[in-house]
Amino acid sequence: MPRQLGELEDAVMTRVWQWNRPVTVREVLEDLQRERSIAYTTVMTVMDNLHQKGWVRREVDGRAYRYMAVSTRAAYSAALMNEAWSRSDNPAAALVAFFGMMSAEQREALSDAVRIISPGPGGTGGEPADSVDSGGGAADATEGEAEEATADGASDVPADGTGEDGGR
């Protein structure tokens, strides 16, 4: 199961996902400091931990690293939902309860997603889309963007939150 990100990990990853480009610790720090008092070393440690867990990759740029997301927020969210659903002893009832909790906007986004993956008129018949996410999930993607996205995005999320190197 992909481990749910902690509060500070999520705050960092939100920026990495939203900016959708290689970022430095300093950039993330400066943006986080608009909301809270936080030290450079704290952000550096969180970003290093995210790298060790497989959420971000990094490349050397001078004396610093630039970090990039390994997968999208949509893929991360989908993996969390899939894991929660698969643990249910009654998946159909879990889905009904989940759908019952949705707002009208969420139900519309669900309808759009079903149309995209359904075969026949209006649907591509493919797998769920994994478009580059601006932080709001599938509702932010237009139908065309979702149709152009790859079909295997959810598999990019570390299965257990530790990444390829086993958390070493």
XYZ file of C-alpha atoms in Angstrom:
168
model
C 0.000 0.000 0.000
C 1.294 3.459 -0.743
C 1.760 5.074 2.630
C -0.213 8.278 3.009
C 2.104 11.272 3.042
C 2.590 13.085 6.325
C 1.438 16.679 6.692
C 4.808 18.271 5.863
C 5.571 15.702 3.143
C 2.223 16.544 1.559
C 2.929 20.285 1.764
C 6.253 19.741 -0.023
C 4.837 17.337 -2.621
C 1.931 19.701 -3.315
C 4.432 22.305 -4.456
C 6.474 19.819 -6.485
C 3.291 18.585 -8.208
C 1.845 22.059 -8.787
C 5.031 23.559 -10.172
C 5.600 20.528 -12.422
C 9.294 21.288 -12.915
C 12.564 20.531 -11.124
C 12.643 22.460 -7.836
C 15.278 23.234 -5.223
C 15.003 23.026 -1.456
C 15.347 26.822 -1.347
C 12.326 27.334 -3.651
C 10.156 25.031 -1.573
C 11.414 26.620 1.657
C 10.601 30.148 0.519
C 7.093 29.139 -0.489
C 6.470 27.202 2.746
C 7.696 30.175 4.799
C 4.694 32.175 3.548
C 2.528 29.851 5.678
C 4.758 28.800 8.566
C 8.091 29.234 10.252
C 10.320 26.434 9.006
C 14.074 25.849 8.760
C 16.003 25.119 5.582
C 17.372 21.921 7.126
C 13.852 20.678 7.883
C 12.774 21.086 4.255
C 16.048 19.540 3.072
C 15.482 16.511 5.320
C 11.877 16.085 4.152
C 12.912 16.284 0.500
C 15.743 13.805 1.078
C 13.285 11.458 2.824
C 10.860 11.781 -0.107
C 13.748 10.879 -2.421
C 14.700 7.869 -0.288
C 11.053 6.708 -0.300
C 10.811 7.015 -4.082
C 8.373 9.945 -4.326
C 10.884 12.269 -6.017
C 14.041 11.859 -8.048
C 16.843 14.369 -7.953
C 19.704 15.590 -10.066
C 22.728 17.636 -9.082
C 22.649 21.280 -10.162
C 25.810 23.023 -9.013
C 26.014 22.579 -5.247
C 22.322 21.769 -4.849
C 19.821 19.155 -5.972
C 16.797 19.728 -8.167
C 13.879 17.475 -7.268
C 11.157 16.183 -9.619
C 8.025 14.173 -8.806
C 8.126 10.513 -9.823
C 4.351 10.394 -10.362
C 1.348 12.721 -10.294
C -0.949 13.626 -7.438
C -3.756 11.938 -9.381
C -1.785 8.671 -9.479
C -1.035 8.956 -5.750
C -4.693 9.624 -4.920
C -5.865 6.775 -7.153
C -3.466 4.342 -5.501
C -4.688 5.350 -2.019
C -8.340 4.958 -3.070
C -7.669 1.617 -4.745
C -5.893 0.271 -1.673
C -8.657 1.410 0.678
C -11.316 -0.093 -1.580
C -9.468 -3.397 -1.981
C -9.311 -3.826 1.807
C -13.100 -3.749 2.110
C -14.893 -7.000 2.847
C -17.769 -5.730 0.657
C -16.318 -3.635 -2.198
C -19.723 -2.904 -3.784
C -21.106 -1.541 -0.505
C -17.932 0.481 0.026
C -18.345 2.069 -3.411
C -22.009 2.873 -2.769
C -21.102 4.497 0.558
C -18.230 6.410 -1.073
C -20.433 7.671 -3.914
C -23.032 8.721 -1.340
C -20.458 10.981 0.338
C -19.602 12.795 -2.900
C -20.548 16.366 -3.632
C -22.373 17.225 -6.855
C -19.049 18.388 -8.351
C -17.359 15.135 -7.412
C -20.193 13.090 -8.916
C -19.853 15.113 -12.138
C -16.108 14.409 -12.199
C -16.873 10.719 -11.675
C -19.350 10.769 -14.573
C -16.729 12.428 -16.765
C -14.158 9.786 -15.805
C -16.563 6.921 -16.522
C -17.346 8.403 -19.938
C -13.629 8.607 -20.717
C -12.923 4.962 -19.895
C -16.198 3.493 -21.225
C -16.210 1.966 -24.699
C -18.578 3.400 -27.269
C -19.649 6.928 -28.175
C -17.915 9.577 -26.089
C -15.493 7.170 -24.420
C -12.098 5.948 -25.473
C -12.424 2.496 -23.961
C -9.017 2.889 -22.354
C -7.789 2.816 -18.808
C -8.217 5.647 -16.272
C -6.281 8.714 -17.272
C -3.266 10.058 -15.395
C -2.861 13.616 -16.569
C -0.476 16.117 -15.061
C -2.353 17.335 -12.044
C -2.502 20.883 -10.766
C -3.399 19.640 -7.308
C -7.163 19.279 -7.606
C -7.349 15.810 -9.091
C -9.203 14.491 -12.096
C -11.778 17.267 -12.016
C -9.075 19.702 -13.145
C -8.275 17.764 -16.331
C -10.327 18.375 -19.410
C -11.681 15.350 -21.218
C -9.119 15.835 -23.989
C -6.239 16.071 -21.538
C -7.389 12.943 -19.744
C -7.721 11.031 -23.014
C -4.150 11.974 -23.960
C -2.744 10.850 -20.632
C -1.035 7.541 -20.111
C -2.964 4.540 -18.890
C -0.496 3.237 -16.319
C 0.064 6.282 -14.101
C -1.105 4.718 -10.842
C 1.630 2.090 -11.103
C 4.231 4.878 -10.839
C 3.371 5.380 -7.167
C 5.682 3.511 -4.777
C 3.691 0.453 -3.701
C 4.686 0.683 -0.050
C 5.928 4.246 0.224
C 9.556 3.104 0.261
C 10.423 3.381 -3.423
C 12.694 1.215 -5.540
C 15.565 1.143 -3.066
C 13.505 -0.321 -0.205
C 13.800 2.884 1.820
C 17.592 2.647 2.124
